[in-house]
PDB file of C-alpha atoms in Angstrom:
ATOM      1  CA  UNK A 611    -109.141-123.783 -69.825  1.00 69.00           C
ATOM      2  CA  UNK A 612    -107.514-123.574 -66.710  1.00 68.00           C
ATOM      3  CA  UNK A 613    -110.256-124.755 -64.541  1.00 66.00           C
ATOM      4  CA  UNK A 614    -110.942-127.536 -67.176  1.00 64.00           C
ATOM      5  CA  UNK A 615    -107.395-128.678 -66.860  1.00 67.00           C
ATOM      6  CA  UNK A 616    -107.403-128.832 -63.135  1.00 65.00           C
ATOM      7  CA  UNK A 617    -110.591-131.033 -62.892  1.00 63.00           C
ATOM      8  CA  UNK A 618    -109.216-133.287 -65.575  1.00 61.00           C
ATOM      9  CA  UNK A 619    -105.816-133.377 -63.344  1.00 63.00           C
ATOM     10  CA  UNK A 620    -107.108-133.385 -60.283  1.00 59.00           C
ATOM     11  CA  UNK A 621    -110.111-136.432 -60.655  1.00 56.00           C
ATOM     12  CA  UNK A 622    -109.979-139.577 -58.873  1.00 48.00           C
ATOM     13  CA  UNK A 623    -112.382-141.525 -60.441  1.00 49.00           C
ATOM     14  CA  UNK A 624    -111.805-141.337 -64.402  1.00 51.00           C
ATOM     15  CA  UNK A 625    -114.352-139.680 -66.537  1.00 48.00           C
ATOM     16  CA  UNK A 626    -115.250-141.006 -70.071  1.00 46.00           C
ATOM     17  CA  UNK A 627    -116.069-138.553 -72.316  1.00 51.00           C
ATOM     18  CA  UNK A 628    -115.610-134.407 -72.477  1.00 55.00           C
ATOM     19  CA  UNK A 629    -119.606-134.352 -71.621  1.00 59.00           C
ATOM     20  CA  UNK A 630    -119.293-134.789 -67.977  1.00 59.00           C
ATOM     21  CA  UNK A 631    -116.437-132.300 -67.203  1.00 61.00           C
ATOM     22  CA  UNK A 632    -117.890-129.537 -69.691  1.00 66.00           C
ATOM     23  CA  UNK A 633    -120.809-129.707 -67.320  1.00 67.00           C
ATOM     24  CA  UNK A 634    -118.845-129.511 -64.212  1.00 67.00           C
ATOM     25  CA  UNK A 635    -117.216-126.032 -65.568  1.00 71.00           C
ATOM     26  CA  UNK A 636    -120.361-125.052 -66.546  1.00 74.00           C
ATOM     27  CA  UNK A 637    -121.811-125.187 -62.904  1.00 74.00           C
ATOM     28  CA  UNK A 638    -118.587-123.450 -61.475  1.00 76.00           C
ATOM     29  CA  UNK A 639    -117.630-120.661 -63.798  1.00 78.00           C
ATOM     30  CA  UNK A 640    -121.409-118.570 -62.595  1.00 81.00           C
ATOM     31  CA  UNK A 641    -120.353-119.066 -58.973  1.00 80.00           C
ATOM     32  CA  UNK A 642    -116.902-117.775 -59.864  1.00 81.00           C
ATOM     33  CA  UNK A 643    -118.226-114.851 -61.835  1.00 79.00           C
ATOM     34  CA  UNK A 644    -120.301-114.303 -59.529  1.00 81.00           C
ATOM     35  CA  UNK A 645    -118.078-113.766 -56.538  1.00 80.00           C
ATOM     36  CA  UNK A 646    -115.822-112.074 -58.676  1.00 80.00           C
ATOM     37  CA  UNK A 647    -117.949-109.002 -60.060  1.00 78.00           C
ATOM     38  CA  UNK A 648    -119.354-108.565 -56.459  1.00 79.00           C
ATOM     39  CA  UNK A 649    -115.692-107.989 -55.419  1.00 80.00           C
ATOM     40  CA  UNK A 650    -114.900-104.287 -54.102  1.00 76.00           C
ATOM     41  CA  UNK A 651    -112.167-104.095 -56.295  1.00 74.00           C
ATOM     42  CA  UNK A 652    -113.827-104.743 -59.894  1.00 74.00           C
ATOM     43  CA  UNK A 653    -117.064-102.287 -59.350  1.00 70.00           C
ATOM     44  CA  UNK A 654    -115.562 -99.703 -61.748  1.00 71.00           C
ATOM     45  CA  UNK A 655    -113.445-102.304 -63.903  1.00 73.00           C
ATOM     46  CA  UNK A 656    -114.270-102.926 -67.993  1.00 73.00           C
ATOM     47  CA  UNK A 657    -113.409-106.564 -67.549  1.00 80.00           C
ATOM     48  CA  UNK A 658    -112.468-109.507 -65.130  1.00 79.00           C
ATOM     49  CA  UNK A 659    -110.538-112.653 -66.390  1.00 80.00           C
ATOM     50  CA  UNK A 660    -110.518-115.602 -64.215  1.00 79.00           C
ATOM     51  CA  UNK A 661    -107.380-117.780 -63.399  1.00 78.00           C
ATOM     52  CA  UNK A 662    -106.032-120.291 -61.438  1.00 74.00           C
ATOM     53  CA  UNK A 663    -102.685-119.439 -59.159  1.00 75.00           C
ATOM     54  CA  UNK A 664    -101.853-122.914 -57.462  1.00 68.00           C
ATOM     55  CA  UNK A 665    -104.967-124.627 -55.939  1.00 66.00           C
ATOM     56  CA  UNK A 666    -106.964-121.439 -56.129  1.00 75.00           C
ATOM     57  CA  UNK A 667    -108.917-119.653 -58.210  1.00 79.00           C
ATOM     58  CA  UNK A 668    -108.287-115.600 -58.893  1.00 82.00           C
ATOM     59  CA  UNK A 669    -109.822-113.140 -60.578  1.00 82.00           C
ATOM     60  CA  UNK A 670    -107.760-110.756 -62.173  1.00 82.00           C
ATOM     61  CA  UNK A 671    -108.273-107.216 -63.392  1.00 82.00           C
ATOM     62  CA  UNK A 672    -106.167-105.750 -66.772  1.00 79.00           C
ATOM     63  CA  UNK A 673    -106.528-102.162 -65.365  1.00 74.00           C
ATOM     64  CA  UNK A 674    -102.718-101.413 -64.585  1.00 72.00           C
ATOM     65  CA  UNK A 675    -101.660-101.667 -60.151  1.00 74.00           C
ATOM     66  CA  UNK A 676    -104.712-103.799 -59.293  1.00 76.00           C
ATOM     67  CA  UNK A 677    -103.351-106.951 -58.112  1.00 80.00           C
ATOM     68  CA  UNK A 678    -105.088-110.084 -58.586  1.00 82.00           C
ATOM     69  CA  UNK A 679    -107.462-111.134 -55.426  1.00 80.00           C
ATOM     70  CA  UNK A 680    -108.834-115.236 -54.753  1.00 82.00           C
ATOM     71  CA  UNK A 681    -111.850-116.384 -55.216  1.00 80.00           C
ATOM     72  CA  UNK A 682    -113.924-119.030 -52.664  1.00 76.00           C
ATOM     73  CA  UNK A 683    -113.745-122.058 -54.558  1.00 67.00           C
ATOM     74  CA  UNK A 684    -110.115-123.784 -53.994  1.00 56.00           C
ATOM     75  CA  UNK A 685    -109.413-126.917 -55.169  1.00 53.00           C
ATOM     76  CA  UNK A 686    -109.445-129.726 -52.115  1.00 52.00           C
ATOM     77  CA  UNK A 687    -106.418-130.612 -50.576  1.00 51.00           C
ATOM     78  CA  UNK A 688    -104.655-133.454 -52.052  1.00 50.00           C
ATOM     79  CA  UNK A 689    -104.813-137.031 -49.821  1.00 51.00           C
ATOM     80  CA  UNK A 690    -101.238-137.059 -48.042  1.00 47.00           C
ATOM     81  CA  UNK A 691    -101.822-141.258 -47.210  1.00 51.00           C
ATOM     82  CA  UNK A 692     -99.874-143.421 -48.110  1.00 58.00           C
ATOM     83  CA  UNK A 693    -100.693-146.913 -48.928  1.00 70.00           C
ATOM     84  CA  UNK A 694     -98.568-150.104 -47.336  1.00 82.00           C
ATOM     85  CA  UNK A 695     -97.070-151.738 -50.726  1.00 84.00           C
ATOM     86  CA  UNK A 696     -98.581-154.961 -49.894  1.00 87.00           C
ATOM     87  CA  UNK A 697    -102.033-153.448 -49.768  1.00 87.00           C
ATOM     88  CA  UNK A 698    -101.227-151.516 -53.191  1.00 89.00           C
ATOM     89  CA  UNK A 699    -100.858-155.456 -54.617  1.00 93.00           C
ATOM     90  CA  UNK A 700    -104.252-156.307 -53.097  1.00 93.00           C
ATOM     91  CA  UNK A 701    -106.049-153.344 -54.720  1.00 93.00           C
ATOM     92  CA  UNK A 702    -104.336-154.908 -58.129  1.00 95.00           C
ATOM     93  CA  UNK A 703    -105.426-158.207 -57.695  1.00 96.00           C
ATOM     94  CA  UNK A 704    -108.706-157.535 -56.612  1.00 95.00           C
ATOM     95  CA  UNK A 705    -109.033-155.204 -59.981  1.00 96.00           C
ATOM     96  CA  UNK A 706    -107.933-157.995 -62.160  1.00 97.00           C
ATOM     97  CA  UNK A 707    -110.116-160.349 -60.491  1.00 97.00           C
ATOM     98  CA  UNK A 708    -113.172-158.296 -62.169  1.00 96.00           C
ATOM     99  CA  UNK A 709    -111.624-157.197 -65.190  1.00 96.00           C
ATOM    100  CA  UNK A 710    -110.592-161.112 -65.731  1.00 96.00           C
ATOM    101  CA  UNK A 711    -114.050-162.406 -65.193  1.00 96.00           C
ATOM    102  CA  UNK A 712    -115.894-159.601 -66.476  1.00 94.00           C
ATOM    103  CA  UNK A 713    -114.327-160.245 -69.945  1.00 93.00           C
ATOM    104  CA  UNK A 714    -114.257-163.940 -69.828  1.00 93.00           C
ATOM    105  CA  UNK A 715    -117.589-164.964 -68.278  1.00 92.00           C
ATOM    106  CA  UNK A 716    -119.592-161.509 -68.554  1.00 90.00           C
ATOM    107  CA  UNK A 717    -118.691-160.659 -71.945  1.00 87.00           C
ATOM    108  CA  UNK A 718    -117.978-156.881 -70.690  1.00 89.00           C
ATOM    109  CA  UNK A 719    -115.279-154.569 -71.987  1.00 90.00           C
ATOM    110  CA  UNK A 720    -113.072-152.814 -69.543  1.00 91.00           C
ATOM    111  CA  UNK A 721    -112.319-149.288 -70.432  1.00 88.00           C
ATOM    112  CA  UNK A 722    -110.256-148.991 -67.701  1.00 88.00           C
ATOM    113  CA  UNK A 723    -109.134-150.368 -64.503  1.00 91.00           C
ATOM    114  CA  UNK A 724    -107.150-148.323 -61.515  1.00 88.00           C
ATOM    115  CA  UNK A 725    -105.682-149.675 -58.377  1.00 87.00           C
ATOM    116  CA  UNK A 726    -104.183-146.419 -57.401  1.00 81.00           C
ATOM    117  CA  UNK A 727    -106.162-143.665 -56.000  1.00 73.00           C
ATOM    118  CA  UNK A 728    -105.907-140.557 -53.557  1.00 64.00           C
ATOM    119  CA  UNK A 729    -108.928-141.342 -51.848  1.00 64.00           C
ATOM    120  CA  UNK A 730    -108.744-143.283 -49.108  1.00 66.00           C
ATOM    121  CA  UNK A 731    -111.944-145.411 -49.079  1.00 69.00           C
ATOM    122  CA  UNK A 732    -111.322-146.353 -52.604  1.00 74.00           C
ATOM    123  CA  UNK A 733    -108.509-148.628 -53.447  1.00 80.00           C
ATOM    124  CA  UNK A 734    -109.133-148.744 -56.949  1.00 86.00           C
ATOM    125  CA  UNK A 735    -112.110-149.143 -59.507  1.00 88.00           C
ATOM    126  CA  UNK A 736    -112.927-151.056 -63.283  1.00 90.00           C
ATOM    127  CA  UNK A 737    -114.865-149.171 -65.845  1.00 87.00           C
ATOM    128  CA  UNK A 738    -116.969-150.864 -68.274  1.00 89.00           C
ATOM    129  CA  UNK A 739    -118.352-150.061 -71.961  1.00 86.00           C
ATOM    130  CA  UNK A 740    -121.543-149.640 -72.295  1.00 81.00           C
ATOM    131  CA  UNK A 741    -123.531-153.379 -71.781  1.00 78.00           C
ATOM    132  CA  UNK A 742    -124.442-154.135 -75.590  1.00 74.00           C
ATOM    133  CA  UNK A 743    -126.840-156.321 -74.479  1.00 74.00           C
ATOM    134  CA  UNK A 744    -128.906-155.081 -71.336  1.00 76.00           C
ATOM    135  CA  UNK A 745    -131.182-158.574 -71.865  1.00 82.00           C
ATOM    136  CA  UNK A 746    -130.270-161.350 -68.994  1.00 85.00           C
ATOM    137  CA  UNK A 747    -131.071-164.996 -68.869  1.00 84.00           C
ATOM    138  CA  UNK A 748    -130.067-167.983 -66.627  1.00 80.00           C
ATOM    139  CA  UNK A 749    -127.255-168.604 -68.464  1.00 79.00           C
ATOM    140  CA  UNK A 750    -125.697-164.963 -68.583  1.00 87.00           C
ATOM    141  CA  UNK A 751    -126.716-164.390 -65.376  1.00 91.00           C
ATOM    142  CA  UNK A 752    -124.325-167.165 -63.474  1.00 92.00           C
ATOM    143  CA  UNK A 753    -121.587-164.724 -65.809  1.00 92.00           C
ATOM    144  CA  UNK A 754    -123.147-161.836 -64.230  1.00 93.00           C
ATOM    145  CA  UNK A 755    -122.666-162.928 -60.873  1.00 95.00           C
ATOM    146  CA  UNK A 756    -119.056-164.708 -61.270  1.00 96.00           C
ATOM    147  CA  UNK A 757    -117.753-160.777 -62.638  1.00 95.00           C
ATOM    148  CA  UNK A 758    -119.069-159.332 -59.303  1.00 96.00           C
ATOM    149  CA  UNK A 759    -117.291-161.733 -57.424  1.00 96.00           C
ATOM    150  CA  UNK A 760    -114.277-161.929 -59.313  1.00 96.00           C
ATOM    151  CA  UNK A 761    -112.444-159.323 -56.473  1.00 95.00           C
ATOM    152  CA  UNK A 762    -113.236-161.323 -54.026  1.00 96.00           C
ATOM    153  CA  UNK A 763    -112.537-165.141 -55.998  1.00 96.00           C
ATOM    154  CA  UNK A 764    -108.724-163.027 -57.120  1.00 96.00           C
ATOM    155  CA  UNK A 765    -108.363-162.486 -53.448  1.00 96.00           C
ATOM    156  CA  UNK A 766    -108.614-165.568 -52.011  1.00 96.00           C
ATOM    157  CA  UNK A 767    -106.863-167.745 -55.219  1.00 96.00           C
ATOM    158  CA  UNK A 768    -103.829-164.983 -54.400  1.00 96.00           C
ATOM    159  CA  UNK A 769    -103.460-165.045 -50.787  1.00 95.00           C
ATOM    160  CA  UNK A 770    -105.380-168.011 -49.499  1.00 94.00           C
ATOM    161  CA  UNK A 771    -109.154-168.347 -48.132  1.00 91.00           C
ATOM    162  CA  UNK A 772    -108.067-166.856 -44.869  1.00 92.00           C
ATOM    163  CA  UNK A 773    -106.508-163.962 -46.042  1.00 89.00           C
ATOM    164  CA  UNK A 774    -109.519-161.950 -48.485  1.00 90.00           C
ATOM    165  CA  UNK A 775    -110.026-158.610 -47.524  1.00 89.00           C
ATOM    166  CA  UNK A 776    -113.154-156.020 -45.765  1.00 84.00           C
ATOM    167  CA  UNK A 777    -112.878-154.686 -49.070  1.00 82.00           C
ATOM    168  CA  UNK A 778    -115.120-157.604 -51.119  1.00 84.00           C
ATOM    169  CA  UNK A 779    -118.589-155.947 -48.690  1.00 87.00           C
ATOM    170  CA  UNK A 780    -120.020-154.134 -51.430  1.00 88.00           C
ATOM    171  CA  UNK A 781    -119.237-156.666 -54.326  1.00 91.00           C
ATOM    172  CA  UNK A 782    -121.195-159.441 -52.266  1.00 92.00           C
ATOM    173  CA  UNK A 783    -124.063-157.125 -51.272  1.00 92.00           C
ATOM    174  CA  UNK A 784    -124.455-156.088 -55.148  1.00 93.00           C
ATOM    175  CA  UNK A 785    -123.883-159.679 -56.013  1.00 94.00           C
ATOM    176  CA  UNK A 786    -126.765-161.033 -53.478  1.00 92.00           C
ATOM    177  CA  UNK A 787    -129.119-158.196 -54.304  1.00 91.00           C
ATOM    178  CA  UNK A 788    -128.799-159.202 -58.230  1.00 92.00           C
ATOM    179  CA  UNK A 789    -129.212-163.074 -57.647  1.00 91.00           C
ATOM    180  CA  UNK A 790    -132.346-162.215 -54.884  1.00 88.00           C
ATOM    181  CA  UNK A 791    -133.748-160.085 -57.234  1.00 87.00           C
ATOM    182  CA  UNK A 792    -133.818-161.640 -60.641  1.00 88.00           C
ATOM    183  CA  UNK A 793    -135.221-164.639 -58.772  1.00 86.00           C
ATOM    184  CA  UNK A 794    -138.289-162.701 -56.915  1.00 81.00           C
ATOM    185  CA  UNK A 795    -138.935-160.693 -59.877  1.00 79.00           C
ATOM    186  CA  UNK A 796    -138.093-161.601 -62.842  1.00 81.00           C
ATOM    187  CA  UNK A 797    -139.128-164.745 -63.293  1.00 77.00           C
ATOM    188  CA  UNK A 798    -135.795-166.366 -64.017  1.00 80.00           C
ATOM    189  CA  UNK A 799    -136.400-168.881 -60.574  1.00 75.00           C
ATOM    190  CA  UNK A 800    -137.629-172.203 -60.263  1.00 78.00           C
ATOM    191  CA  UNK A 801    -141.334-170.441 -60.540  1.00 75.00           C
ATOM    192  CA  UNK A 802    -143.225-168.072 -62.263  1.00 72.00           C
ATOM    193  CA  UNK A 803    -144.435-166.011 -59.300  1.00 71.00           C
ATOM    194  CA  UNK A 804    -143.541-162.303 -58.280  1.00 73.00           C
ATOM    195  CA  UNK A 805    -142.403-162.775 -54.984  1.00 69.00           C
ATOM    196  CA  UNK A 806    -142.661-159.701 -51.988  1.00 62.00           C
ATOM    197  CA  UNK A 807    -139.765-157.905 -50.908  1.00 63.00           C
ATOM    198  CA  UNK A 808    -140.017-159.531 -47.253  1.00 60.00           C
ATOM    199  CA  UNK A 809    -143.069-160.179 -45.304  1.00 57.00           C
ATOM    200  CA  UNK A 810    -143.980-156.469 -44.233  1.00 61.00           C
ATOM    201  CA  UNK A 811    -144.133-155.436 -47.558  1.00 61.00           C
ATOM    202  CA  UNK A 812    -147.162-153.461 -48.383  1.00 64.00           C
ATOM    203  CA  UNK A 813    -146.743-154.014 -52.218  1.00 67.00           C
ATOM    204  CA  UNK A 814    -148.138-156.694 -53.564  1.00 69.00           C
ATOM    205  CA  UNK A 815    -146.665-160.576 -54.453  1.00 68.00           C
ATOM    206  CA  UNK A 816    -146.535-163.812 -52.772  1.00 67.00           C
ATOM    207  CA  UNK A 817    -144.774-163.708 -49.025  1.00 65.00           C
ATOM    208  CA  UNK A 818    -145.087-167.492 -48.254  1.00 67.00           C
ATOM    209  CA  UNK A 819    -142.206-168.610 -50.614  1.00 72.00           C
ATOM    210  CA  UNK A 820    -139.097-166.845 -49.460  1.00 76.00           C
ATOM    211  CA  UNK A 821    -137.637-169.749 -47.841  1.00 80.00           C
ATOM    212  CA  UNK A 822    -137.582-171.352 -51.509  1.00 83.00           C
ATOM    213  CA  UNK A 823    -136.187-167.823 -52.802  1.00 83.00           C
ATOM    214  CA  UNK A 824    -133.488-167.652 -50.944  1.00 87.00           C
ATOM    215  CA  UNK A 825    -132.306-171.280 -51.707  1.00 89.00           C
ATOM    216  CA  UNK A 826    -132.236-170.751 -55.463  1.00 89.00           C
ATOM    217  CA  UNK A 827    -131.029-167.433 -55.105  1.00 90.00           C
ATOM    218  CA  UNK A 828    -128.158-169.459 -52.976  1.00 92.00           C
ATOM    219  CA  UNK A 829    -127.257-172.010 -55.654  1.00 92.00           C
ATOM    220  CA  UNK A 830    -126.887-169.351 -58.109  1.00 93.00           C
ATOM    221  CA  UNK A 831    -124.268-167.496 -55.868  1.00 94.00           C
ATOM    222  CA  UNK A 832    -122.756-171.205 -55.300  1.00 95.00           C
ATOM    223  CA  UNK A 833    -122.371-171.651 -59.032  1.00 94.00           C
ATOM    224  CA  UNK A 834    -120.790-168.295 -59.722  1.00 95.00           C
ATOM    225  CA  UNK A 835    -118.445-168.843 -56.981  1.00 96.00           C
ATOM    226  CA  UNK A 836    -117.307-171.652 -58.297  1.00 96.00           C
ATOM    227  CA  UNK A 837    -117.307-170.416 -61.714  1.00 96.00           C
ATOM    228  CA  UNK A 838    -115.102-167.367 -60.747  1.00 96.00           C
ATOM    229  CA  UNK A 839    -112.570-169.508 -58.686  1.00 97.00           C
ATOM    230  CA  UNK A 840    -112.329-171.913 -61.428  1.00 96.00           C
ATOM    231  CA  UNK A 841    -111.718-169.252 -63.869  1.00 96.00           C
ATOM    232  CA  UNK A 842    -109.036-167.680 -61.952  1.00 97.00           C
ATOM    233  CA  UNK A 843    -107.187-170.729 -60.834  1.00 96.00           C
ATOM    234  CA  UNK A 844    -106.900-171.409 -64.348  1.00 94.00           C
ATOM    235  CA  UNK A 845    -106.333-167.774 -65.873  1.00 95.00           C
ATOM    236  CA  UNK A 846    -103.933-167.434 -62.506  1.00 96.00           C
ATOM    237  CA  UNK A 847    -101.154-166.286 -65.655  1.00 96.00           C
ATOM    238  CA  UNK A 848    -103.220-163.247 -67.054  1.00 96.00           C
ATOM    239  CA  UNK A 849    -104.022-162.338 -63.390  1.00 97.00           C
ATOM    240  CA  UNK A 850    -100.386-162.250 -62.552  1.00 97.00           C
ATOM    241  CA  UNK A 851     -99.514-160.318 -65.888  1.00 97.00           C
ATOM    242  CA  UNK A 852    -102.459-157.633 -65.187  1.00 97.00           C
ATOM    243  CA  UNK A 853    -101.175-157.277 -61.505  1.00 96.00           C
ATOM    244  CA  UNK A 854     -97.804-156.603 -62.998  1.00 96.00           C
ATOM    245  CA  UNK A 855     -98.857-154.021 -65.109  1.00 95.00           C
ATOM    246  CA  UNK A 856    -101.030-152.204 -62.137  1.00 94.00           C
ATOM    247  CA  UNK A 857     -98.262-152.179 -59.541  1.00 92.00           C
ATOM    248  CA  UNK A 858     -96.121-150.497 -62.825  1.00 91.00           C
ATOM    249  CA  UNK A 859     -98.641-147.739 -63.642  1.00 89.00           C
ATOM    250  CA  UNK A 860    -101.800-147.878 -61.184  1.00 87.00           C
ATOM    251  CA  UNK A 861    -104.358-147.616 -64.098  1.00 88.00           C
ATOM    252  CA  UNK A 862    -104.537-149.599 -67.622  1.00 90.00           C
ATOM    253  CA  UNK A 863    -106.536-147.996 -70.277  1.00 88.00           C
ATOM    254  CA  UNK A 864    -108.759-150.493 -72.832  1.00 89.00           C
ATOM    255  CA  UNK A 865    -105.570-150.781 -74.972  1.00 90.00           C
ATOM    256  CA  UNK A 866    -103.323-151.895 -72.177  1.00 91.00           C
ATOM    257  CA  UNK A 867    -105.790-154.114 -70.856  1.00 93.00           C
ATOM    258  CA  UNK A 868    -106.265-155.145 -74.602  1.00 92.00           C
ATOM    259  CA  UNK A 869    -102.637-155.948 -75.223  1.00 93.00           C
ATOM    260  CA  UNK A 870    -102.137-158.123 -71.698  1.00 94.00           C
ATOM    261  CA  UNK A 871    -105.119-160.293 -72.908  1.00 93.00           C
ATOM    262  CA  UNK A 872    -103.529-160.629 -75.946  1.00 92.00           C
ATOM    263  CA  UNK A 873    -100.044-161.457 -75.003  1.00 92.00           C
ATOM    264  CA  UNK A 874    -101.159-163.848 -72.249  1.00 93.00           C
ATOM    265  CA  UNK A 875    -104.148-165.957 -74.251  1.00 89.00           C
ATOM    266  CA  UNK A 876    -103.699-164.980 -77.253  1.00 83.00           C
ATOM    267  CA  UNK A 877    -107.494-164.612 -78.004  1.00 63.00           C
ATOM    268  CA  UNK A 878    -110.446-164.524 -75.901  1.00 54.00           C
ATOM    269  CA  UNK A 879    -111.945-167.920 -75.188  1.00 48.00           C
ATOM    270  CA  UNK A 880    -115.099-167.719 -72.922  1.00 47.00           C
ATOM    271  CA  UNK A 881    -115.409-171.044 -70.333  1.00 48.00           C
ATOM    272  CA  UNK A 882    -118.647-172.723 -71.013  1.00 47.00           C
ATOM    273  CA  UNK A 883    -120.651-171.625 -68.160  1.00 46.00           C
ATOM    274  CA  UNK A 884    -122.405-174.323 -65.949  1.00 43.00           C
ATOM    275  CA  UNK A 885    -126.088-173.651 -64.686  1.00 43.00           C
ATOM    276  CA  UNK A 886    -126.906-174.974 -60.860  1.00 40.00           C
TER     277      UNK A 886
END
């Protein structure tokens, strides 16, 4: 119990579900046992209880003037940065940015968004349901797109086209490797052909098309640019009010998230979405 509380506690990115951290004690309690029972100490004792004294785990033994001894396996120190306020208020924006065009123009369900963590590399994080509907087409894929780029579109709406952050890297590398692929591979492009990865692939596929590739895969990104600026500029209300609520508490649950949407909109209206 004690180890189950400290990994609930102590987790940085949120964990849906009681699966996940019954695993994690499961793969921790046979190390601890294990150190434990090879301990000098307990070779003649009935029994051995594990604990947790602080950030460390102990074994203990009930026979009467053995005192309790610590185990390998302490818990890692806590981050000790702190975080300049303003860039607390980016990490919100940029989380509302997803969580607003996820839901509008994705059709996702947030289960959770944080802008608060102690890790130092990760400024904060959005959660989604499970996708109801893994199937994607032209039209739900300009959605797709706009939700990955909705950090980086809340930036820029916020504080200005010269003023978005380092932190938008990985949403436009997932966002160009989605639009690239369903274009080569998928046939979702402006042709029917299964294009190679780049011209030293050794799979097969055609390598003398890239050039048009790379041009629809461009309009696409154009589009959902567009589409998540658009959105944003005009949702700027329910970005402010989710930004609010993120500087107050650093993570929303669904129901939070739930009630903003609510008392901003009112109901959930998705934008017609415009193909390029």
């Amino acid at each position: 119990n004690a180890l189950l509380a400290h990994l609930q506690a102590e987790a940085t990115i949120a964990v849906l579900g009681a699966r996940p951290l019954i695993e994690a004690v499961q793969r921790v309690l046979p190390v601890l046992f294990a150190e434990a029972v090879g301990h000098a100490t307990v070779r003649e004792a009935q029994a051995v209880e594990l604990d947790w004294e602080g950030r460390r785990a102990v074994a203990r033994v009930p026979d009467e003037g053995v005192a309790p001894f610590p185990l390998r396996w302490p818990l890692p120190a806590k981050s000790a940065h702190t975080e300049h306020p303003e860039d607390l208020r980016r990490y919100a924006v940029h989380e509302a940015g997803h969580v607003v065009c996820g839901e509008l123009l994705a059709g996702r369900k947030a289960l959770q968004v944080c802008a608060r963590t102690s890790q130092e590399r990760t400024g904060g994080f959005v959660l989604w349901d499970r996708d109801t509907s893994p199937v994607i087409t032209r039209q739900r894929a300009i959605g797709r797109l706009a939700a990955l780029l909705g950090g980086w579109a809340a930036e820029r709406v916020v504080f200005g086209a010269d003023a978005v952050s380092t932190g938008c890297q990985g949403d436009l590398q997932m966002a160009s490797n989605m639009a690239l692929d369903l274009v080569k591979e998928t046939g979702l492009g402006n042709d029917r052909l299964f294009h190679a990865e780049h011209p030293e692939s050794p799979g097969p596929g055609f390598r003398t098309r890239l050039a048009d590739v790379e041009a629809q895969a461009v309009a696409w990104l154009t589009e959902a640019e567009s589409l998540a600026l658009r959105t944003l500029e005009a949702e700027r209300a329910l970005v402010d009010a989710l930004v609010a609520k993120l500087q107050q508490h650093g993570s929303l649950g669904p129901d939070a998230i739930a009630a903003v949407f609510l008392a901003v909109r009112g109901g959930e209206v998705r934008p017609e979405l415009q193909l390029a």
